[in-house]
Coordinates of C-alpha atoms in Angstrom, one line a residue:
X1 CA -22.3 9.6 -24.1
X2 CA -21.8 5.9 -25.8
X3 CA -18.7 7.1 -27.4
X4 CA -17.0 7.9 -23.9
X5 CA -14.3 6.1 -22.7
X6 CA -14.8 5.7 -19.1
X7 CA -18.8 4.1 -20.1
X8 CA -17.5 2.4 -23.2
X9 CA -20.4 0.1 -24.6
X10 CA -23.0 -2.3 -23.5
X11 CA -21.5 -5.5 -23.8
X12 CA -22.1 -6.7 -20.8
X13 CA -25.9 -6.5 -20.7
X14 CA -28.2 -9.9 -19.9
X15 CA -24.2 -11.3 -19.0
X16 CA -23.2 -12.8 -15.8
X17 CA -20.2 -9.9 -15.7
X18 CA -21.0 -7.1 -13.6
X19 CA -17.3 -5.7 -12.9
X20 CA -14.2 -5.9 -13.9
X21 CA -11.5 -6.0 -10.7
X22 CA -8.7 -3.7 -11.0
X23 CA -5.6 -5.4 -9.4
X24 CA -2.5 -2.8 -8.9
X25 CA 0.4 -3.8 -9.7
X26 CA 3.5 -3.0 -7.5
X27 CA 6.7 -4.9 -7.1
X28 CA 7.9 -5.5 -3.5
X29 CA 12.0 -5.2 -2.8
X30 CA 13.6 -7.6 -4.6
X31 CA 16.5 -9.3 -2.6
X32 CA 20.1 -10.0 -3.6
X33 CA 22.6 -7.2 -4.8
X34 CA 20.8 -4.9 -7.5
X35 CA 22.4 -5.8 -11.1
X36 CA 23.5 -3.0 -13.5
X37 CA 21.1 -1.8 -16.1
X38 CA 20.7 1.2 -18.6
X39 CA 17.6 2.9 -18.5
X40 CA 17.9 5.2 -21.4
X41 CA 14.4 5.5 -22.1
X42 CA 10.7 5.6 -20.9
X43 CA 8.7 2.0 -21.0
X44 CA 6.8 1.9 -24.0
X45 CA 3.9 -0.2 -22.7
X46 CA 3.4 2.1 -19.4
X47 CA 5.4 5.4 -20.0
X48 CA 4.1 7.0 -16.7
X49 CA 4.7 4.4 -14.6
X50 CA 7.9 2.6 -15.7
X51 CA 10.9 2.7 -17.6
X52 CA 12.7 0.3 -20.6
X53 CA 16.0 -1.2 -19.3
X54 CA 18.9 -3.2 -20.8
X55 CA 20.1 -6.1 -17.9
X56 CA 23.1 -8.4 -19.5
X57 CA 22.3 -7.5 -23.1
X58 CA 18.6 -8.2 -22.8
X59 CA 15.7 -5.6 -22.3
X60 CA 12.9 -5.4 -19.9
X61 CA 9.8 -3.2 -20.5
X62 CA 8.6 -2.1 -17.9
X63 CA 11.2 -1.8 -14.8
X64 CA 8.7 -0.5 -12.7
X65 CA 9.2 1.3 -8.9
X66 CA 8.8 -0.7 -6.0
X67 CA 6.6 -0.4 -2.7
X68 CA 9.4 1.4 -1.1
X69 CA 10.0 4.1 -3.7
X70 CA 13.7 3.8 -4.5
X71 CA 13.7 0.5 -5.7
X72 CA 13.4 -0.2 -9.7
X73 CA 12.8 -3.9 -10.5
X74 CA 12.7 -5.7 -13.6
X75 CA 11.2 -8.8 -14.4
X76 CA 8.4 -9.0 -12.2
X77 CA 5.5 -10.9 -13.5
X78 CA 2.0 -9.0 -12.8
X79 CA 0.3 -11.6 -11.0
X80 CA 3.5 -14.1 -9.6
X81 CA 5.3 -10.9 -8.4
X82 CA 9.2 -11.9 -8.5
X83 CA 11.6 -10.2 -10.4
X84 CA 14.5 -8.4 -9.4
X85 CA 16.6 -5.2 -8.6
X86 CA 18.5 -3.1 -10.9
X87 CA 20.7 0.0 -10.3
X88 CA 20.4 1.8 -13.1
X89 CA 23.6 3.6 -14.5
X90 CA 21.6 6.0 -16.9
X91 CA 18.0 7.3 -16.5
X92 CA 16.1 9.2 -19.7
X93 CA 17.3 12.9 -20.0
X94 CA 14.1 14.7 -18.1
X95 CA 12.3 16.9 -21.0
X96 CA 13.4 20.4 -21.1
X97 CA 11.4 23.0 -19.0
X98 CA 8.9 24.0 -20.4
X99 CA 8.5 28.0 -21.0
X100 CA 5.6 31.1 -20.4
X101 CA 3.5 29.2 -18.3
X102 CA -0.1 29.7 -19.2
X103 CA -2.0 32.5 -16.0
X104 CA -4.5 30.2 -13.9
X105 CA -6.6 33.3 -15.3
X106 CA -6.5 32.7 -18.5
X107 CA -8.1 29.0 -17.8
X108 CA -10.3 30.4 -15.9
X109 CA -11.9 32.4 -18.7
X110 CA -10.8 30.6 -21.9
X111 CA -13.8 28.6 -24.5
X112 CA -14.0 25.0 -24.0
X113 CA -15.7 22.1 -25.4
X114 CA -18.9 21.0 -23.8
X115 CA -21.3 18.9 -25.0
X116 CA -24.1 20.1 -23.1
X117 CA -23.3 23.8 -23.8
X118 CA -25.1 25.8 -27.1
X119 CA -23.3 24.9 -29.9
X120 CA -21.0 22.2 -28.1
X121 CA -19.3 25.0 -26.6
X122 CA -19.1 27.7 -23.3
X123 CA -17.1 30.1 -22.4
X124 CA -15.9 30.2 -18.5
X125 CA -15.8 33.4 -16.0
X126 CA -14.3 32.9 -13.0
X127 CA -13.6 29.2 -13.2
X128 CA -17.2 28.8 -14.0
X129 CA -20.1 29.0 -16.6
X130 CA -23.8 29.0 -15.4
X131 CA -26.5 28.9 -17.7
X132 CA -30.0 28.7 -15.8
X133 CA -32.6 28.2 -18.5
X134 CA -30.6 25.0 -19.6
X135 CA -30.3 24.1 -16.5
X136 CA -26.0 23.8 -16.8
X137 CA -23.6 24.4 -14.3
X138 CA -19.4 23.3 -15.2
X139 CA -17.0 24.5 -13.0
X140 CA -13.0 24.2 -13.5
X141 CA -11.9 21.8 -10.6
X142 CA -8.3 20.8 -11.6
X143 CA -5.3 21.9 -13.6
X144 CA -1.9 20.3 -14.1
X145 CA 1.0 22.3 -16.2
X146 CA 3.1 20.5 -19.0
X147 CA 4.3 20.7 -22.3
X148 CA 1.4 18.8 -24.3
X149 CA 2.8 19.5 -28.3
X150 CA 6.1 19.6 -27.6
X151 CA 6.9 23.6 -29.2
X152 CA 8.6 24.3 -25.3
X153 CA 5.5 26.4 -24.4
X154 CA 3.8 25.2 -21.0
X155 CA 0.0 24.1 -22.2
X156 CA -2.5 23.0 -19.4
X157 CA -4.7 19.9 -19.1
X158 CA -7.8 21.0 -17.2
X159 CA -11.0 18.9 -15.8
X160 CA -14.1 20.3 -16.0
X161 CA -17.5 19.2 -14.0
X162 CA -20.6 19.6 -15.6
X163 CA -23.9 19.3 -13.8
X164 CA -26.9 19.0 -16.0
X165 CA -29.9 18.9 -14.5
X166 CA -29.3 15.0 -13.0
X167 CA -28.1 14.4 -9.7
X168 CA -24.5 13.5 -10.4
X169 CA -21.5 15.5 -12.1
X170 CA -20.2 14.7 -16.2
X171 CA -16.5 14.9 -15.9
X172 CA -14.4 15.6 -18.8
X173 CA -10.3 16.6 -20.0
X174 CA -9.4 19.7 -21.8
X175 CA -6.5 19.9 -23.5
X176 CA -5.6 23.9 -23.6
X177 CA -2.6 24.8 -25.8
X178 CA -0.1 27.6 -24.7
X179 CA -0.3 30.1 -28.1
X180 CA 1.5 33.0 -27.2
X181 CA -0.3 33.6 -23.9
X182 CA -3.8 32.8 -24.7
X183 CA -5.4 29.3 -23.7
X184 CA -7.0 27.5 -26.6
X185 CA -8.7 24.3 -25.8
X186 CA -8.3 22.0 -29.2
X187 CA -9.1 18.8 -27.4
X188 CA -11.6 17.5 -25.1
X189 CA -12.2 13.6 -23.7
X190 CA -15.6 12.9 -21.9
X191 CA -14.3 10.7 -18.4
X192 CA -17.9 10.2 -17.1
X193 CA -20.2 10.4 -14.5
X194 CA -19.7 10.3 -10.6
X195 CA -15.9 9.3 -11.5
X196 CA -13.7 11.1 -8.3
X197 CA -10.3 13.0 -9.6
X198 CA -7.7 11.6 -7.1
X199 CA -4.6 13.0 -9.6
X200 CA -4.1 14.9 -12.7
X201 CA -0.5 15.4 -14.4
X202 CA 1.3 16.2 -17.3
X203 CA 4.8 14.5 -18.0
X204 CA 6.7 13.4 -21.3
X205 CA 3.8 15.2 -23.3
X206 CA 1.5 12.3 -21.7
X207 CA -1.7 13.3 -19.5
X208 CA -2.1 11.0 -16.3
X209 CA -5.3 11.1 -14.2
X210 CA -6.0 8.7 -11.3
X211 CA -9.6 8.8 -10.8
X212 CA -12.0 6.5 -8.3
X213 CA -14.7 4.9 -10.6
X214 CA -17.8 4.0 -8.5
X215 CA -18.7 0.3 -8.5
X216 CA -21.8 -0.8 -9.7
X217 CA -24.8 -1.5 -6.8
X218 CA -25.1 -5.2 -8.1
X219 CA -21.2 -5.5 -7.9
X220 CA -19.8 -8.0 -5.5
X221 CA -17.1 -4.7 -4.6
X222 CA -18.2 -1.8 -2.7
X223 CA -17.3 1.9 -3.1
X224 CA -15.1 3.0 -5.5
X225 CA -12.5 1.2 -7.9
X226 CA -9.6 2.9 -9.0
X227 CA -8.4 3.3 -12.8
X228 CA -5.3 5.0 -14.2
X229 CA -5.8 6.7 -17.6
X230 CA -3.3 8.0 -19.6
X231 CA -3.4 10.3 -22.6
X232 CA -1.5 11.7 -25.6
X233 CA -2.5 14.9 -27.6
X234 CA -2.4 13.7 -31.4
X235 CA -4.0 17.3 -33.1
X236 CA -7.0 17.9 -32.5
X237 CA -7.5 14.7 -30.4
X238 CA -6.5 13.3 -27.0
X239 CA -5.9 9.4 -27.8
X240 CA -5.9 7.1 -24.7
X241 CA -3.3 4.8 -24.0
X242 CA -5.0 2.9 -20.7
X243 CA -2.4 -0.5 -21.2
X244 CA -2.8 -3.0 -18.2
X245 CA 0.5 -5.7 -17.9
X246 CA -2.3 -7.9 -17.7
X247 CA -5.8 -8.6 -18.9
X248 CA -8.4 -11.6 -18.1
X249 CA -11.3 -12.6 -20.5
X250 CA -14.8 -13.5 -18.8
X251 CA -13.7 -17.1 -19.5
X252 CA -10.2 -17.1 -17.2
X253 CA -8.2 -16.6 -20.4
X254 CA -5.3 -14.0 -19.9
X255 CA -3.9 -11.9 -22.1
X256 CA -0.3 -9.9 -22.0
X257 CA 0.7 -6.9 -24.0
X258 CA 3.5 -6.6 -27.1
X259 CA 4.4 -4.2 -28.9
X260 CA 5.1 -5.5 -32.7
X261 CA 6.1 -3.6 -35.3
X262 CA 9.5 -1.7 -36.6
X263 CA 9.4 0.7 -33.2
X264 CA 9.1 3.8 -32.2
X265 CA 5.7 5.3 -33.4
X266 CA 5.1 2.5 -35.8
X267 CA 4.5 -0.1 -32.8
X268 CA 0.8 -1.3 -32.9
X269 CA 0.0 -2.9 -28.8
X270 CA -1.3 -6.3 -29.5
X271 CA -2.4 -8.0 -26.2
X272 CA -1.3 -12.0 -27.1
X273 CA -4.2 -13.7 -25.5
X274 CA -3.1 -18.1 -24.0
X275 CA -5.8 -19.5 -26.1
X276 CA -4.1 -18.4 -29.4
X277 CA -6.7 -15.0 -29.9
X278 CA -5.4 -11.2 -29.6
X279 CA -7.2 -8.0 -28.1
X280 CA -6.5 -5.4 -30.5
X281 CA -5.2 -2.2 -29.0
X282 CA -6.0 -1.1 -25.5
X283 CA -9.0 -2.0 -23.3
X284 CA -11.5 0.6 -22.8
X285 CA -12.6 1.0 -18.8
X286 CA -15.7 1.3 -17.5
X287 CA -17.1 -0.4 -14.0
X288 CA -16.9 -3.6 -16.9
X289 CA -13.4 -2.8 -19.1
X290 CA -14.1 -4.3 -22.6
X291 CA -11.9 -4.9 -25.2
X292 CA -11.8 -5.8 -29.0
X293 CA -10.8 -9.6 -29.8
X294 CA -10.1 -11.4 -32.6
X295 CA -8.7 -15.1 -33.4
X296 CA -5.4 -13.7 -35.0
X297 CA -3.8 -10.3 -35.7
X298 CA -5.2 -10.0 -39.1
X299 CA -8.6 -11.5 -39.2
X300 CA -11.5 -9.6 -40.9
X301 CA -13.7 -9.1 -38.0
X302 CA -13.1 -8.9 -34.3
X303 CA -16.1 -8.9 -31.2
X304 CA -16.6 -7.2 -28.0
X305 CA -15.8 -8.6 -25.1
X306 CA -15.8 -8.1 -21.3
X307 CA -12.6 -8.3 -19.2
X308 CA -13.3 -9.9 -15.5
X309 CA -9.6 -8.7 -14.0
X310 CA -7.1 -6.3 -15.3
X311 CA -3.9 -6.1 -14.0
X312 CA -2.5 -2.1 -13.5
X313 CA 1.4 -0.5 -12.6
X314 CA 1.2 2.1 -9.6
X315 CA 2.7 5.3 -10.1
X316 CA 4.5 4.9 -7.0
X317 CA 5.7 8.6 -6.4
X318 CA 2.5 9.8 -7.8
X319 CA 0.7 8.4 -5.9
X320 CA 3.0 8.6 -2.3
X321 CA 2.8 12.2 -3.5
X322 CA -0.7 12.5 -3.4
X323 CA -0.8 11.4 0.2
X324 CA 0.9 14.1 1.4
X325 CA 3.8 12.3 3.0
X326 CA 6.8 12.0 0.3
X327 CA 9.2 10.0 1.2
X328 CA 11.7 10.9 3.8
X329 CA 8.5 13.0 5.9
X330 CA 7.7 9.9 8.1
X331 CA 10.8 9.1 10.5
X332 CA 11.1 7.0 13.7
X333 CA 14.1 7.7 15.9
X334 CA 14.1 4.5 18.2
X335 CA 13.5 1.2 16.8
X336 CA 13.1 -2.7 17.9
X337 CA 15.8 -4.5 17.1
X338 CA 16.6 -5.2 13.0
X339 CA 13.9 -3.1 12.3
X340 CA 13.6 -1.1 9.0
X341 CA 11.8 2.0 9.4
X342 CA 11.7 2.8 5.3
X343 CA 8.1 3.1 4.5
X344 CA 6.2 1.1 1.7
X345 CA 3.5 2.6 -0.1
X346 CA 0.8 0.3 -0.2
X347 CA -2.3 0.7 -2.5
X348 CA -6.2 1.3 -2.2
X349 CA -7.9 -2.3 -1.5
X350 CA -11.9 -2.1 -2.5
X351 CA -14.3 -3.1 0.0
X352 CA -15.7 -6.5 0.3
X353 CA -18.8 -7.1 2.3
X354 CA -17.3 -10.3 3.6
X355 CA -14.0 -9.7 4.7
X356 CA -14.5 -6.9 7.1
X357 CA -12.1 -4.2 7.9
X358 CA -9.7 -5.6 4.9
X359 CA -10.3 -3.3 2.7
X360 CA -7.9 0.5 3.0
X361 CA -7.1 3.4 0.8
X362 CA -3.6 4.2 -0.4
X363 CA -1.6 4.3 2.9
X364 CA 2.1 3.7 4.2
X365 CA 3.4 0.9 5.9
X366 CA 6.7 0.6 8.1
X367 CA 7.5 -2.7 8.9
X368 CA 9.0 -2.5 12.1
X369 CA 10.9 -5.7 13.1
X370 CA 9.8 -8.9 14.8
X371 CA 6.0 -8.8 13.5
X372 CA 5.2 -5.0 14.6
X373 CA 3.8 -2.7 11.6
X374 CA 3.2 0.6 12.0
X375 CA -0.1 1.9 8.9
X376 CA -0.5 5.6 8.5
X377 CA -4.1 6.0 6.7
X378 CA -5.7 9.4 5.5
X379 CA -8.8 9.7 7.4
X380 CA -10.8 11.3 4.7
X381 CA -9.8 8.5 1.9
X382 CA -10.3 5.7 5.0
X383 CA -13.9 6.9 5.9
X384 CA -14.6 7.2 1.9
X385 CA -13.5 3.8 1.5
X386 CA -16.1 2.6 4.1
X387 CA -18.8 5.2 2.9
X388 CA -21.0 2.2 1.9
X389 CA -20.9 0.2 4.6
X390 CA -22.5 2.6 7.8
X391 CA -21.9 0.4 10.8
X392 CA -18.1 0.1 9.9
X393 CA -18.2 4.4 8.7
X394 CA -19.8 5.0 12.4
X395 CA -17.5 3.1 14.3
X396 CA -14.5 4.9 12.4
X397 CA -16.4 8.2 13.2
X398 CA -16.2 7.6 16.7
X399 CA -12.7 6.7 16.8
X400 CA -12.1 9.8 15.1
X401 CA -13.9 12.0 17.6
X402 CA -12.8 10.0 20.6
X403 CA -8.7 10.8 19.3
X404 CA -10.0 14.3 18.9
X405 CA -11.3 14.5 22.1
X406 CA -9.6 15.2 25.9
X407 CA -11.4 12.6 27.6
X408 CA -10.3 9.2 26.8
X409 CA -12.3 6.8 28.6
X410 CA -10.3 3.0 29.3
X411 CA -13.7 0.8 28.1
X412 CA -15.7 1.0 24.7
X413 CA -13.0 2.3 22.5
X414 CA -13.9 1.7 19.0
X415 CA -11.1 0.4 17.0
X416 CA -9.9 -1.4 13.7
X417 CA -11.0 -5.4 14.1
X418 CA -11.8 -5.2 17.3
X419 CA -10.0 -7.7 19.2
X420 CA -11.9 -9.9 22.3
X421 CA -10.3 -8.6 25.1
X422 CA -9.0 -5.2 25.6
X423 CA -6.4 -3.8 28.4
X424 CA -4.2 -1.4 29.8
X425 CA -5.5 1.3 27.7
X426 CA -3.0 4.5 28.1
X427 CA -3.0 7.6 26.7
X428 CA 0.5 8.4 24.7
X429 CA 1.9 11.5 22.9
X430 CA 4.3 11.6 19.9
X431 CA 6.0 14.7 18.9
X432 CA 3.2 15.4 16.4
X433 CA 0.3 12.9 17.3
X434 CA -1.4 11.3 20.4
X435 CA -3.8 8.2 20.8
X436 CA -4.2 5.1 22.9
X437 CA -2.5 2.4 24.1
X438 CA -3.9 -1.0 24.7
X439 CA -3.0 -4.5 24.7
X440 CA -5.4 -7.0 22.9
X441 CA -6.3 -10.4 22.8
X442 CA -7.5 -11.6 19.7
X443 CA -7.7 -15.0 19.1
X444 CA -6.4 -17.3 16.4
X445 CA -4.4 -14.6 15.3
X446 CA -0.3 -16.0 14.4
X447 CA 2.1 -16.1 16.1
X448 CA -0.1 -15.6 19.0
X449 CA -3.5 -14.0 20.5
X450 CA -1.7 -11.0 22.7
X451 CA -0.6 -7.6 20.6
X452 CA 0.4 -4.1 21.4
X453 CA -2.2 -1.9 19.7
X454 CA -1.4 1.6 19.6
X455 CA -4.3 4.0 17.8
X456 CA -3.7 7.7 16.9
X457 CA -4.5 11.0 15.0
X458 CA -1.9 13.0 13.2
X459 CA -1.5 16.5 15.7
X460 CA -3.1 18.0 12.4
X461 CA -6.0 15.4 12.3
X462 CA -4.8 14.2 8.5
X463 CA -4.1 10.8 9.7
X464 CA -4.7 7.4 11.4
X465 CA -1.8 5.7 12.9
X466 CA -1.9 2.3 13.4
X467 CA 0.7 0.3 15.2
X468 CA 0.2 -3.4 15.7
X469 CA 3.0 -5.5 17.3
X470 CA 2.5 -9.7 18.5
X471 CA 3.7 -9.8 22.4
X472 CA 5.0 -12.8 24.2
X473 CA 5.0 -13.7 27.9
X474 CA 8.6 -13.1 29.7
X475 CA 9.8 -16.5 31.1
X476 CA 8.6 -16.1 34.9
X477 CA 6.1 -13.2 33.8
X478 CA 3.8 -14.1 37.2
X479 CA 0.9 -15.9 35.0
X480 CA -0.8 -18.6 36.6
X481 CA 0.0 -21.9 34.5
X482 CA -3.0 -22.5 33.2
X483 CA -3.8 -18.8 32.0
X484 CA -0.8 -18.7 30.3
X485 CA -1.5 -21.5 28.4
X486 CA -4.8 -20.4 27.7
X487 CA -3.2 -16.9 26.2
X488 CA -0.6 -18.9 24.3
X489 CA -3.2 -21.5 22.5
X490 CA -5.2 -18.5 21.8
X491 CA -7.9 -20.8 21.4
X492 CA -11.3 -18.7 21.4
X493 CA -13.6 -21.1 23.3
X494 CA -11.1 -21.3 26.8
X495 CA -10.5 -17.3 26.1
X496 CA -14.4 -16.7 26.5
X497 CA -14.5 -18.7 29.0
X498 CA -11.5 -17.3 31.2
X499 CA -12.1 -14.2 29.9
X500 CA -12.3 -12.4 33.3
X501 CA -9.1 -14.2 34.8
X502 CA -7.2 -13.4 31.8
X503 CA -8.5 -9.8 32.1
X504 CA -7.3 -9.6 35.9
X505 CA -4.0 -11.3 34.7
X506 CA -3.1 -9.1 32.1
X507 CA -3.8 -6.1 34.3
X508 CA -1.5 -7.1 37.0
X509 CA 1.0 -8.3 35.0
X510 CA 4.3 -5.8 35.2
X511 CA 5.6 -4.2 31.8
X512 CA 8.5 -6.3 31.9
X513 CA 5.9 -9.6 31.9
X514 CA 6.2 -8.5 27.7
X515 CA 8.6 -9.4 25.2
X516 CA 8.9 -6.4 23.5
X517 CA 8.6 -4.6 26.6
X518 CA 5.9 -2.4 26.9
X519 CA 8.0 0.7 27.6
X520 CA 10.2 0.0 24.4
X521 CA 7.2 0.1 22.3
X522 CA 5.7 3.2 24.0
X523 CA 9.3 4.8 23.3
X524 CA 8.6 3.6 19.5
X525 CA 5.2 5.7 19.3
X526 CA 7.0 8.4 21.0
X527 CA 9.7 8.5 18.6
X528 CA 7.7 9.1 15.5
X529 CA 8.1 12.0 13.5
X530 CA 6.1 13.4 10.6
X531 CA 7.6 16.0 9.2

């Protein structure tokens, strides 16, 4: 098990590092006209995430896809963001298809590695391979298709879940080669224990997973952390190439990959450290990623150390992919005015036992003009998110079962960061979703305390909407002086206080007392399609 990537080695022991914090990495649209660059190759630092471009003579490596997944951007820096747009006028040739797919049976039966098996070795039925007397279970849970040798012949790369007598699952990669029909596993990679497989693919001869790594109980993060890992079969091996755009030592030093060397498969990854040291090759992940340093490229002996942050690219369609709604499913057919209704993927944010509700799995955002955001959330990755935190996994529960339900009662709705005051609660239908309506008052919120709230299920019950919009009070809106004032300072003190007259108010008030008006943004929930 030492040997294993995802539990690397002990370095961290008796050391004040607990976890390393995985930050994603993920350009936002870069303004200005989109400047001309040839892409005629994959990047070499992140090959399944990015590509290498030429801009004005110079390169950039990696262009990477942004947040709205039809954006490439060059440029950007990993932690400042920045950068900027390109149109590319040539992408890399896609690699032939690959031929003579290998049957799902033949996986299902074929010899793999196992290093709890007899002779480091069993052979599958079924998908599965049970031996009672050593107490062994492994079961085939995923399979992705691809050329992995590059001889046009469709291999497979296979996880496997072993149970062994403890109480979690080992995971580990099979590399299975295509010859002539039969599946022959000549590579396996031990991933590790309790690690969740969110992804597994095959593309440019490279292996991707994205997995969930649970966090440590002593770590300051909650639930799960995510972690890319990318592999290449090299013979009888599967060599990882896990390269972040960006590193951090323990100490606050950062680091930032190069590739040196003649190119090609000659490169050696150096990450060039601001204090004047290297980490040679990549880091190795783990809940604490480590790497090897050393005080210059060529000195005789380099030591272990932890990494605090590293700094990952998003496989934007990947990952959008994964959700279930590629781009062009999610549409809205009425609109606020200037609003842009192209979603943005936004990425998994770990929980953090003191910011409550901030944390969210990989989700979509429309930004809908004037302040108003609609979030679409997969309600099985939203309650796994909150798994370790009950009271916040209850409340979501209930919200669940109450959108389920037919009777929607107007008081004790649970809901997302629930505001101070809640009103006007309305039931509302879309063409494939219902929820509630409610306007809430929550307080020292900008640009103001009062917002449209609008939660809802999917008609299938995959997914949360959430659509948040500020509302101001129409000059002449019928608001005694002082409320309104109150509800504009949105200071929380006077709204406690007043909480009852602003309650009556808000009530009373026509839908026309709103700017938006409330029957515009009921018209926008109405409007939204999921196709």
């Amino acid at each position: 098990m030492a040997g294993s990537l995802l539990w690397g080695s002990a370095v961290a022991q008796g050391e004040a590092l607990r976890t390393t914090r995985v930050f994603p990495v993920l350009p936002t649209v870069a303004a200005g006209v989109p400047r001309e660059a040839r892409c005629d190759a994959v990047s070499r630092l992140v090959p399944d995430a990015g590509y290498r471009c030429e801009v004005n003579g110079q390169t950039y490596d990696p262009c990477l896809l942004a947040a709205d997944a039809a954006t490439w951007v060059c440029g950007a820096d990993p932690h400042a963001g920045g950068g900027f747009a390109v149109h590319p006028l040539s992408l890399p040739a896609p690699a032939p298809a690959a031929q003579q797919r290998l049957s799902l049976e033949a996986l299902r039966t074929a010899r793999y590695r196992n290093e709890f098996g007899f002779g480091g070795y069993i052979t599958l039925k079924g998908g599965r391979y049970s031996d009672r007397a050593a107490n062994l279970d492994v079961r085939l849970l995923r399979v992705a298709y691809g050329d992995l040798n590059g001889d046009g012949l469709e291999d497979a790369a296979v996880v496997l879940g072993s149970a062994a007598g403890g109480s979690g699952v080992f995971l580990s990669l099979a590399a299975v080669l295509n010859e002539q029909g039969r599946a022959v596993n000549v590579a396996s990679e031990f991933l590790g224990e309790r690690a969740e497989v969110r992804g597994l693919y095959v593309d440019n001869g490279r292996v991707s997973l994205d997995l969930r790594w649970p966090a440590p109980a002593e770590s300051q993060e909650r639930g799960s952390m995510p972690v890319t890992l990318t592999y290449r079969l090299e013979g009888a091996r599967l060599r990882a190439e896990v390269r972040p755009l960006m590193v951090e030592l323990e100490g606050g030093e950062r680091c930032v990959p190069q590739l040196e060397g003649p190119g090609g498969m000659e490169e050696t990854l150096l990450y060039r450290c601001a204090g004047g040291g290297v980490l040679l090759g990549e880091p190795r992940p783990g809940s604490v990623w480590t790497a090897r340093w050393a005080p210059a490229p060529g000195a005789a002996s380099a030591q272990e150390v932890g990494l605090r942050a590293v700094w990952q690219p998003v496989a934007v369609l990947r990952r959008w992919h994964a959700l279930g709604l590629e781009p062009g499913r999610v549409r809205l057919d009425a609109g606020l005015p200037g609003a842009s209704v192209r979603p943005e993927f936004v990425p998994y944010r770990a929980l953090d036992p003191a910011v409550r509700w901030a944390a969210a799995p990989d989700h979509l955002l429309l930004r809908l003009g004037g302040g108003a955001q609609l979030a679409i959330y997969p309600v099985s990755d939203l309650l796994a998110v909150y798994a370790p935190d009950p009271a916040a996994t209850l409340q979501l529960r209930q919200l669940r079962d109450l959108l389920r339900g037919s009777a929607w009662p107007s008081t004790d709705l649970p809901s997302l960061q629930p505001p101070q005051l809640r009103v006007r609660t309305v039931p509302l239908t879309a063409a494939q979703a219902r929820g509630l309506r409610f306007l809430a008052v929550e307080p020292m919120t900008s640009p103001g305390p009062l917002v449209y709230r609008f939660l809802g299920l999917s008609s299938d019950g995959r997914y949360l909407l959430h659509l948040r919009a500020p509302l101001r009070l129409a000059e002449g809106a019928g608001l005694p002086v002082e409320l309104r004032r109150t509800l504009e300072a949105g200071e929380a003190g006077a709204l406690r206080r007043e909480h009852e007259a602003v309650r009556a108010a808000l009530e009373a008030a026509p839908d026309t007392a709103f700017l938006p008006s409330l029957a515009d943004l009921d018209a926008l929930v109405r409007a939204l399609r999921l196709r």
